Amino acid sequence: ILIFVLAGLLVHCVFLVSIFDIYFSSPLVHGMTPQQTPLPAPAKRLVLFVADGLRADSLYEMNSSGMPQAPYLRAILENNGSWGISHTRVPTESRPGHVALIAGFYEDVSAVAKGWKENPVEFDSVFNESKYTWSWGSPDILPMFAKGATGDHVYTFCYTAESEDFGAQDAAKLDTWVFDHVKSFFNSSRRNQTLFSALNEEKVVLFLHLLGIDTNGHAHRPNSREYKENIKLVDEGIKEIASMIDDFYGNDRKTAFILTSDHGMTDWGSHGAGHPSETLTPLIVWGAGVNYPQKVTSQFFEDNFLKEWKLENLKRLDVNQADIAPLMASLIGVPFPLNSVGTLPLEYLNNSAHFKAESMFTNAVQILEQFKVKMCQKKETTLSFLFTPFKPLSDSEQINFLKKARLYIQQQKYDEAMSLCKTLINLALEGLSYYHTYDRLFLGLSIAMGFVGWTTYVIMVIIKTHTNLIKTVQTNNEESTVVFYGFAFIGLIIFFFLSIQTCPWTYYIYCLLPVPVWYAVVTELPVIQELAANLLSLHIGQSIGLLLVCTLGIEILVFSFFYRSVLTVGLLVFAGWPVITQLWVQAKTTALIWTLLCMLLAIFPLMPVVGREPNIPLVIATGLLTLLISCFSLSSLCKSEIKYRNNEDLQVLLSQMLSIALSTYVVSSTHDSLKSKQGLPVLNQIISWMTLVSSSVLPLLSPTFLFQRLFSILLSLMSTYLLLSTGYEALFPLVISGLMFVWINMEQVALQYYGLSFKPKLSGFNFTYSTDITQFRQLHLDDIRRSFFFVFFIVTAFFGTGNIASVNSFDPASVYCFLTVFSPFIMGGLLLLKVVIPFVLVSCAFEAVQITTQLSSKSLFLIVLVISDIMALHFFFLVKDYGSWLDIGTSISHYVLVMSLTIFMMLMNGLAQLLTTQRLELLRRTKHHSV
């Protein structure tokens, strides 16, 4: 069994990781030569303001009194510069956003593993190409551009990481710190001749990273007073800095200014996904070499923002976020970043047609260089007779394009030259994408074959070892040897084919994995033959009916990932299950409670996503309700024959009740403290972490009787869950646990109804005494329904609490009882724990169902594995890398989620066994036995 579980874990980890190799490998190539516009640049220096987390609408819209949110910046875009919207890409996080702005390319998902801080891959940037760059701001962002730079010319000035506190008195102080340090830096330069002369050089960049808006958005939401006042403070700060810089350089009109943002933010204060509030960021450019505002009578955009912002008559120039890097490079005359895929937005430039044409030509050559390197790499690692080049940009086509463009510039046909260069850029980008995804079909087919093979093998194992369908099948040793050598030969051919092409080591795993999997399937060929014979002997209507029911069940689960309301429909069908199957006749009260709890749980998927509407009083009320239920449970257990055998057991329950009470107090007290901007109280933080640690130990000290142990697990996990709750989701574990308790009872009724077992007394069931292997029965058709219930409850456990399959559905406010200083890994870990708690509750109930229905944990779990793998295969084929960024992000998160669920369920199975069967004897001097 252990080998099978380990093999399953390994196979599923490969399937999960494969998606990143197939869809999200690094797009970067190295070995290009820098490309620079040959004409003199309009600006000597560039000042880049990045207001982290600033939404486009928050900056451009008017306030309630009809005045602009940022008066200085509004005056700039109306009188002095150009403006538009910068469209960011998924993931809308600080690190990828800054990489797109400053290096001009969209980072791959490998940055996730680095917490958006370190450099997973080395890259070139505008800062690296500059003569000097001075930067001020967050320690999460600035060091990665200094670390990636060649030489010692990128200087950083950061505040401490502890300053990034969501619960602080005022996060706007982060921006004040930046503005104050820039002012003192310029003042000190007057007394430092070396610094003064460096500042007066050409090709200088000053970067101000302003994190206050993002921090206030997370802590108070973007529609809050704090967020809007922070925008005002940034506006005033930019006005002072711009004025000071102009004075310092004697108004030489050689400074270009850019204000933008790395990403936006949802109304509930999170970012990471592809919602327009996250992907639309402001862009205002003014100063040397920049176009003045262009008046227009009408302009068409699909959104209606122009009217809302009262900017219909000023030309809006939208760009992709990566286009800002070539714009900066062009303004100060540095080489375009080597890995940039941005297209120079010409309409922002106030320069001659000749300069624009030369800049576009440089841009085209720089992207074409990347295309050439990518093509050479792919050519070297592919057999010549299998290599299919990108036809629109063959070697001769490339030469034609470049000759023609150069000729147009010499003939002063600048518009034609610019148009041709844009065509070349688009083709080169298409070609880059073509070679980047060259192996996708081949790898996708390998993974799909592995998927199908693994699922088939698991079905074979279920039928062979856990049902009575198959009689003992004799194996022919001679045939087995032939099959073995056949598959070994196929494996060798694949290995040889991959090694000739010097493929990455991961390709060997993806392509060779289906070989042993399908070998295992083929060795079970007699089982398949006997199964086919058995199925043919069945009534054809029954077979088709069963197949349709199974297909419908899995499709419902798949649809629930797109529409949470599907879970509501499913739960309402579950509510009617006792009536449809006539089970209610056997146990009317249990069936009634089951129906009521199903209907109550069906409300949760219809609720808005967690965190959008915090409701702390509801969390406190849930804590009090849990205490009330604990008191009822205590009194009923004291009256029942299964009494607490000793004081220690009672002490465990009372300590868990105390933990619930403390959690309720901490939630209330922390919320009040943060509301009054007092920060997170240290005592509350200590209690929170102690509760988290104790919640994993306390259940192991409780008795192992079925309901007592399950109730103990609920109380322990509930105390942690309350600390992580911000609204209605606090009620969710209570409701789902109630349903799980009734489910265990209902399965006993179903067992009796189908005549598979007598009715044992559930209250006397002991987890530790229920593993007698001789009492296990074989699988029955109804067990498929049991497994489906489990998978459905697991999916409900995720989506029911309001999560959506997206990064932005997780609210950082959930972790404020534990920490308020920004720490992506600890915060991510706590949010993951919040998701896992309902899973653990469902898994423990499933463990109880397996034991009480006399099934080995392996047999039911294998059916669960088949159901989840069929779902995963659905999502594997639904993954796409085209369409809107929201669609792409969602399709990938669906696949990652369902694969994680499968791996999780394997781990949860083990965890549930540990939580239900093990007991620590720490509190006992003498060991007590229950009879």
Short mmCIF file of N, CA, C and O in Angstrom, two decimals, residues 698-774:
data_model
loop_
_atom_site.label_atom_id
_atom_site.label_comp_id
_atom_site.label_asym_id
_atom_site.label_seq_id
_atom_site.Cartn_x
_atom_site.Cartn_y
_atom_site.Cartn_z
N LEU A 698 -4.08 19.20 20.94
CA LEU A 698 -5.22 18.91 21.84
C LEU A 698 -6.12 17.75 21.39
O LEU A 698 -6.51 16.93 22.21
N PRO A 699 -6.45 17.64 20.06
CA PRO A 699 -7.32 16.51 19.69
C PRO A 699 -6.69 15.15 20.01
O PRO A 699 -7.40 14.19 20.30
N LEU A 700 -5.35 15.09 19.97
CA LEU A 700 -4.66 13.82 20.22
C LEU A 700 -4.71 13.41 21.69
O LEU A 700 -4.36 12.30 22.06
N LEU A 701 -5.14 14.34 22.56
CA LEU A 701 -5.26 14.03 23.99
C LEU A 701 -6.66 13.58 24.36
O LEU A 701 -6.91 13.13 25.47
N SER A 702 -7.60 13.72 23.41
CA SER A 702 -9.00 13.39 23.71
C SER A 702 -9.28 11.90 23.48
O SER A 702 -8.52 11.23 22.78
N PRO A 703 -10.40 11.36 24.04
CA PRO A 703 -10.73 9.94 23.85
C PRO A 703 -10.94 9.63 22.37
O PRO A 703 -11.32 10.50 21.59
N THR A 704 -10.70 8.37 21.98
CA THR A 704 -10.81 8.00 20.56
C THR A 704 -12.19 7.47 20.19
O THR A 704 -12.35 6.87 19.14
N PHE A 705 -13.19 7.65 21.06
CA PHE A 705 -14.56 7.30 20.67
C PHE A 705 -14.96 8.22 19.52
O PHE A 705 -14.61 9.40 19.50
N LEU A 706 -15.72 7.66 18.59
CA LEU A 706 -15.98 8.32 17.30
C LEU A 706 -16.40 9.78 17.44
O LEU A 706 -15.71 10.69 16.98
N PHE A 707 -17.54 10.05 18.09
CA PHE A 707 -18.06 11.42 18.11
C PHE A 707 -17.25 12.33 19.02
O PHE A 707 -17.10 13.52 18.75
N GLN A 708 -16.69 11.75 20.12
CA GLN A 708 -15.88 12.58 21.01
C GLN A 708 -14.61 13.06 20.31
O GLN A 708 -14.23 14.23 20.44
N ARG A 709 -13.96 12.16 19.57
CA ARG A 709 -12.73 12.55 18.88
C ARG A 709 -13.03 13.55 17.76
O ARG A 709 -12.33 14.55 17.60
N LEU A 710 -14.10 13.30 16.99
CA LEU A 710 -14.45 14.23 15.89
C LEU A 710 -14.82 15.60 16.44
O LEU A 710 -14.47 16.63 15.86
N PHE A 711 -15.53 15.62 17.58
CA PHE A 711 -15.94 16.90 18.18
C PHE A 711 -14.71 17.64 18.70
O PHE A 711 -14.61 18.86 18.58
N SER A 712 -13.76 16.88 19.24
CA SER A 712 -12.52 17.47 19.75
C SER A 712 -11.72 18.10 18.60
O SER A 712 -11.17 19.20 18.74
N ILE A 713 -11.68 17.41 17.45
CA ILE A 713 -10.98 17.95 16.26
C ILE A 713 -11.66 19.25 15.81
O ILE A 713 -11.00 20.24 15.51
N LEU A 714 -12.99 19.24 15.80
CA LEU A 714 -13.75 20.44 15.39
C LEU A 714 -13.42 21.63 16.30
O LEU A 714 -13.13 22.73 15.81
N LEU A 715 -13.46 21.41 17.62
CA LEU A 715 -13.22 22.52 18.56
C LEU A 715 -11.81 23.09 18.39
O LEU A 715 -11.62 24.30 18.38
N SER A 716 -10.82 22.19 18.26
CA SER A 716 -9.43 22.66 18.11
C SER A 716 -9.23 23.47 16.84
O SER A 716 -8.62 24.54 16.86
N LEU A 717 -9.74 22.95 15.74
CA LEU A 717 -9.58 23.65 14.45
C LEU A 717 -10.42 24.91 14.41
O LEU A 717 -10.04 25.90 13.78
N MET A 718 -11.56 24.88 15.09
CA MET A 718 -12.46 26.05 15.10
C MET A 718 -11.80 27.25 15.78
O MET A 718 -11.97 28.39 15.35
N SER A 719 -11.01 26.98 16.84
CA SER A 719 -10.36 28.10 17.55
C SER A 719 -9.37 28.82 16.63
O SER A 719 -9.27 30.04 16.65
N THR A 720 -8.65 28.04 15.79
CA THR A 720 -7.73 28.65 14.82
C THR A 720 -8.51 29.34 13.70
O THR A 720 -8.16 30.44 13.26
N TYR A 721 -9.58 28.67 13.23
CA TYR A 721 -10.36 29.21 12.11
C TYR A 721 -11.00 30.56 12.46
O TYR A 721 -11.07 31.46 11.62
N LEU A 722 -11.44 30.70 13.72
CA LEU A 722 -12.03 31.98 14.15
C LEU A 722 -11.02 33.11 14.03
O LEU A 722 -11.35 34.21 13.60
N LEU A 723 -9.76 32.81 14.39
CA LEU A 723 -8.71 33.83 14.31
C LEU A 723 -8.42 34.25 12.87
O LEU A 723 -7.93 35.34 12.61
N LEU A 724 -8.72 33.36 11.92
CA LEU A 724 -8.46 33.63 10.50
C LEU A 724 -9.70 34.13 9.76
O LEU A 724 -9.68 34.29 8.55
N SER A 725 -10.80 34.33 10.49
CA SER A 725 -12.07 34.71 9.84
C SER A 725 -12.30 36.21 9.90
O SER A 725 -11.90 36.88 10.86
N THR A 726 -12.99 36.71 8.87
CA THR A 726 -13.34 38.15 8.85
C THR A 726 -14.84 38.36 8.65
O THR A 726 -15.31 39.48 8.66
N GLY A 727 -15.59 37.28 8.42
CA GLY A 727 -17.02 37.46 8.15
C GLY A 727 -17.79 36.16 8.28
O GLY A 727 -17.49 35.32 9.13
N TYR A 728 -18.75 35.99 7.37
CA TYR A 728 -19.68 34.86 7.46
C TYR A 728 -19.01 33.50 7.38
O TYR A 728 -19.54 32.49 7.83
N GLU A 729 -17.77 33.45 6.82
CA GLU A 729 -17.13 32.14 6.65
C GLU A 729 -16.84 31.45 7.98
O GLU A 729 -16.60 30.24 8.02
N ALA A 730 -16.85 32.22 9.10
CA ALA A 730 -16.61 31.63 10.42
C ALA A 730 -17.65 30.55 10.74
O ALA A 730 -17.36 29.58 11.43
N LEU A 731 -18.86 30.72 10.21
CA LEU A 731 -19.94 29.76 10.46
C LEU A 731 -19.76 28.46 9.67
O LEU A 731 -20.34 27.44 10.01
N PHE A 732 -18.96 28.53 8.61
CA PHE A 732 -18.88 27.42 7.67
C PHE A 732 -18.42 26.10 8.29
O PHE A 732 -19.06 25.07 8.10
N PRO A 733 -17.31 26.08 9.08
CA PRO A 733 -16.89 24.80 9.67
C PRO A 733 -17.96 24.18 10.58
O PRO A 733 -18.09 22.96 10.63
N LEU A 734 -18.71 25.05 11.28
CA LEU A 734 -19.77 24.54 12.16
C LEU A 734 -20.84 23.81 11.35
O LEU A 734 -21.25 22.69 11.69
N VAL A 735 -21.28 24.45 10.27
CA VAL A 735 -22.36 23.87 9.45
C VAL A 735 -21.88 22.60 8.76
O VAL A 735 -22.56 21.57 8.80
N ILE A 736 -20.68 22.66 8.16
CA ILE A 736 -20.20 21.48 7.42
C ILE A 736 -19.90 20.33 8.39
O ILE A 736 -20.14 19.16 8.07
N SER A 737 -19.43 20.65 9.60
CA SER A 737 -19.18 19.58 10.59
C SER A 737 -20.49 18.94 11.03
O SER A 737 -20.56 17.72 11.19
N GLY A 738 -21.51 19.79 11.22
CA GLY A 738 -22.83 19.26 11.58
C GLY A 738 -23.32 18.28 10.53
O GLY A 738 -23.80 17.17 10.83
N LEU A 739 -23.13 18.68 9.26
CA LEU A 739 -23.56 17.82 8.15
C LEU A 739 -22.72 16.53 8.13
O LEU A 739 -23.25 15.45 7.84
N MET A 740 -21.43 16.64 8.45
CA MET A 740 -20.55 15.45 8.47
C MET A 740 -21.00 14.45 9.54
O MET A 740 -21.01 13.24 9.32
N PHE A 741 -21.38 14.98 10.73
CA PHE A 741 -21.86 14.09 11.81
C PHE A 741 -23.10 13.32 11.35
O PHE A 741 -23.25 12.13 11.59
N VAL A 742 -24.00 14.05 10.67
CA VAL A 742 -25.24 13.41 10.20
C VAL A 742 -24.94 12.44 9.07
O VAL A 742 -25.56 11.38 8.96
N TRP A 743 -23.96 12.79 8.22
CA TRP A 743 -23.56 11.91 7.11
C TRP A 743 -23.12 10.55 7.63
O TRP A 743 -23.52 9.51 7.09
N ILE A 744 -22.33 10.55 8.70
CA ILE A 744 -21.86 9.29 9.29
C ILE A 744 -23.06 8.43 9.70
O ILE A 744 -23.11 7.23 9.43
N ASN A 745 -24.06 9.08 10.31
CA ASN A 745 -25.28 8.35 10.71
C ASN A 745 -26.07 7.86 9.50
O ASN A 745 -26.59 6.74 9.49
N MET A 746 -26.17 8.73 8.47
CA MET A 746 -26.94 8.37 7.27
C MET A 746 -26.31 7.17 6.54
O MET A 746 -27.02 6.32 6.00
N GLU A 747 -24.97 7.13 6.54
CA GLU A 747 -24.30 6.00 5.87
C GLU A 747 -24.59 4.68 6.59
O GLU A 747 -24.67 3.63 5.96
N GLN A 748 -24.80 4.75 7.91
CA GLN A 748 -25.19 3.54 8.66
C GLN A 748 -26.57 3.06 8.24
O GLN A 748 -26.81 1.88 8.05
N VAL A 749 -27.46 4.05 8.05
CA VAL A 749 -28.83 3.74 7.61
C VAL A 749 -28.79 3.11 6.21
O VAL A 749 -29.46 2.11 5.94
N ALA A 750 -27.95 3.69 5.31
CA ALA A 750 -27.82 3.18 3.93
C ALA A 750 -27.27 1.75 3.93
O ALA A 750 -27.72 0.90 3.16
N LEU A 751 -26.35 1.50 4.82
CA LEU A 751 -25.73 0.18 4.92
C LEU A 751 -26.77 -0.88 5.29
O LEU A 751 -26.81 -1.97 4.72
N GLN A 752 -27.61 -0.50 6.26
CA GLN A 752 -28.71 -1.41 6.69
C GLN A 752 -29.70 -1.61 5.55
O GLN A 752 -30.14 -2.73 5.28
N TYR A 753 -30.03 -0.49 4.88
CA TYR A 753 -31.05 -0.51 3.83
C TYR A 753 -30.67 -1.48 2.70
O TYR A 753 -31.50 -2.18 2.15
N TYR A 754 -29.35 -1.49 2.36
CA TYR A 754 -28.89 -2.39 1.29
C TYR A 754 -28.52 -3.77 1.82
O TYR A 754 -27.96 -4.60 1.11
N GLY A 755 -28.77 -3.97 3.12
CA GLY A 755 -28.55 -5.28 3.74
C GLY A 755 -27.10 -5.68 3.79
O GLY A 755 -26.76 -6.86 3.75
N LEU A 756 -26.20 -4.66 3.86
CA LEU A 756 -24.77 -4.98 3.87
C LEU A 756 -24.23 -5.16 5.28
O LEU A 756 -23.12 -5.63 5.47
N SER A 757 -25.01 -4.71 6.29
CA SER A 757 -24.49 -4.78 7.65
C SER A 757 -25.61 -4.64 8.66
O SER A 757 -26.66 -4.08 8.38
N PHE A 758 -25.34 -5.16 9.86
CA PHE A 758 -26.23 -4.88 10.99
C PHE A 758 -25.91 -3.47 11.46
O PHE A 758 -24.91 -2.88 11.07
N LYS A 759 -26.73 -2.94 12.39
CA LYS A 759 -26.47 -1.55 12.83
C LYS A 759 -25.69 -1.53 14.15
O LYS A 759 -26.27 -1.79 15.20
N PRO A 760 -24.41 -1.26 14.11
CA PRO A 760 -23.68 -1.16 15.37
C PRO A 760 -23.99 0.18 16.04
O PRO A 760 -24.44 1.12 15.38
N LYS A 761 -23.72 0.27 17.32
CA LYS A 761 -24.01 1.51 18.04
C LYS A 761 -22.86 2.49 17.77
O LYS A 761 -21.72 2.24 18.19
N LEU A 762 -23.17 3.59 17.07
CA LEU A 762 -22.11 4.51 16.66
C LEU A 762 -21.44 5.18 17.85
O LEU A 762 -20.25 5.45 17.82
N SER A 763 -22.22 5.50 18.88
CA SER A 763 -21.66 6.21 20.04
C SER A 763 -20.55 5.40 20.71
O SER A 763 -19.64 5.95 21.30
N GLY A 764 -20.63 4.08 20.59
CA GLY A 764 -19.62 3.22 21.20
C GLY A 764 -18.45 2.90 20.29
O GLY A 764 -17.51 2.22 20.68
N PHE A 765 -18.49 3.41 19.05
CA PHE A 765 -17.41 3.13 18.09
C PHE A 765 -16.10 3.75 18.55
O PHE A 765 -16.05 4.93 18.89
N ASN A 766 -15.04 2.98 18.50
CA ASN A 766 -13.74 3.50 18.89
C ASN A 766 -12.80 3.39 17.69
O ASN A 766 -12.64 2.33 17.11
N PHE A 767 -12.20 4.54 17.30
CA PHE A 767 -11.32 4.55 16.12
C PHE A 767 -10.18 3.55 16.23
O PHE A 767 -9.77 2.93 15.26
N THR A 768 -9.62 3.40 17.45
CA THR A 768 -8.44 2.55 17.60
C THR A 768 -8.77 1.06 17.51
O THR A 768 -7.92 0.25 17.20
N TYR A 769 -10.03 0.68 17.80
CA TYR A 769 -10.38 -0.74 17.78
C TYR A 769 -11.06 -1.17 16.49
O TYR A 769 -11.56 -2.25 16.39
N SER A 770 -11.12 -0.27 15.52
CA SER A 770 -11.95 -0.56 14.34
C SER A 770 -11.14 -0.87 13.09
O SER A 770 -11.56 -0.57 11.99
N THR A 771 -9.96 -1.42 13.26
CA THR A 771 -9.14 -1.69 12.07
C THR A 771 -8.93 -3.19 11.86
O THR A 771 -7.92 -3.61 11.31
N ASP A 772 -9.89 -3.99 12.30
CA ASP A 772 -9.79 -5.44 12.11
C ASP A 772 -9.99 -5.77 10.64
O ASP A 772 -11.08 -5.64 10.08
N ILE A 773 -8.93 -6.25 10.01
CA ILE A 773 -8.93 -6.47 8.54
C ILE A 773 -9.90 -7.58 8.11
O ILE A 773 -10.39 -7.59 6.99
N THR A 774 -10.21 -8.48 9.02
CA THR A 774 -11.11 -9.61 8.65
C THR A 774 -12.54 -9.15 8.47
O THR A 774 -13.35 -9.83 7.85
#
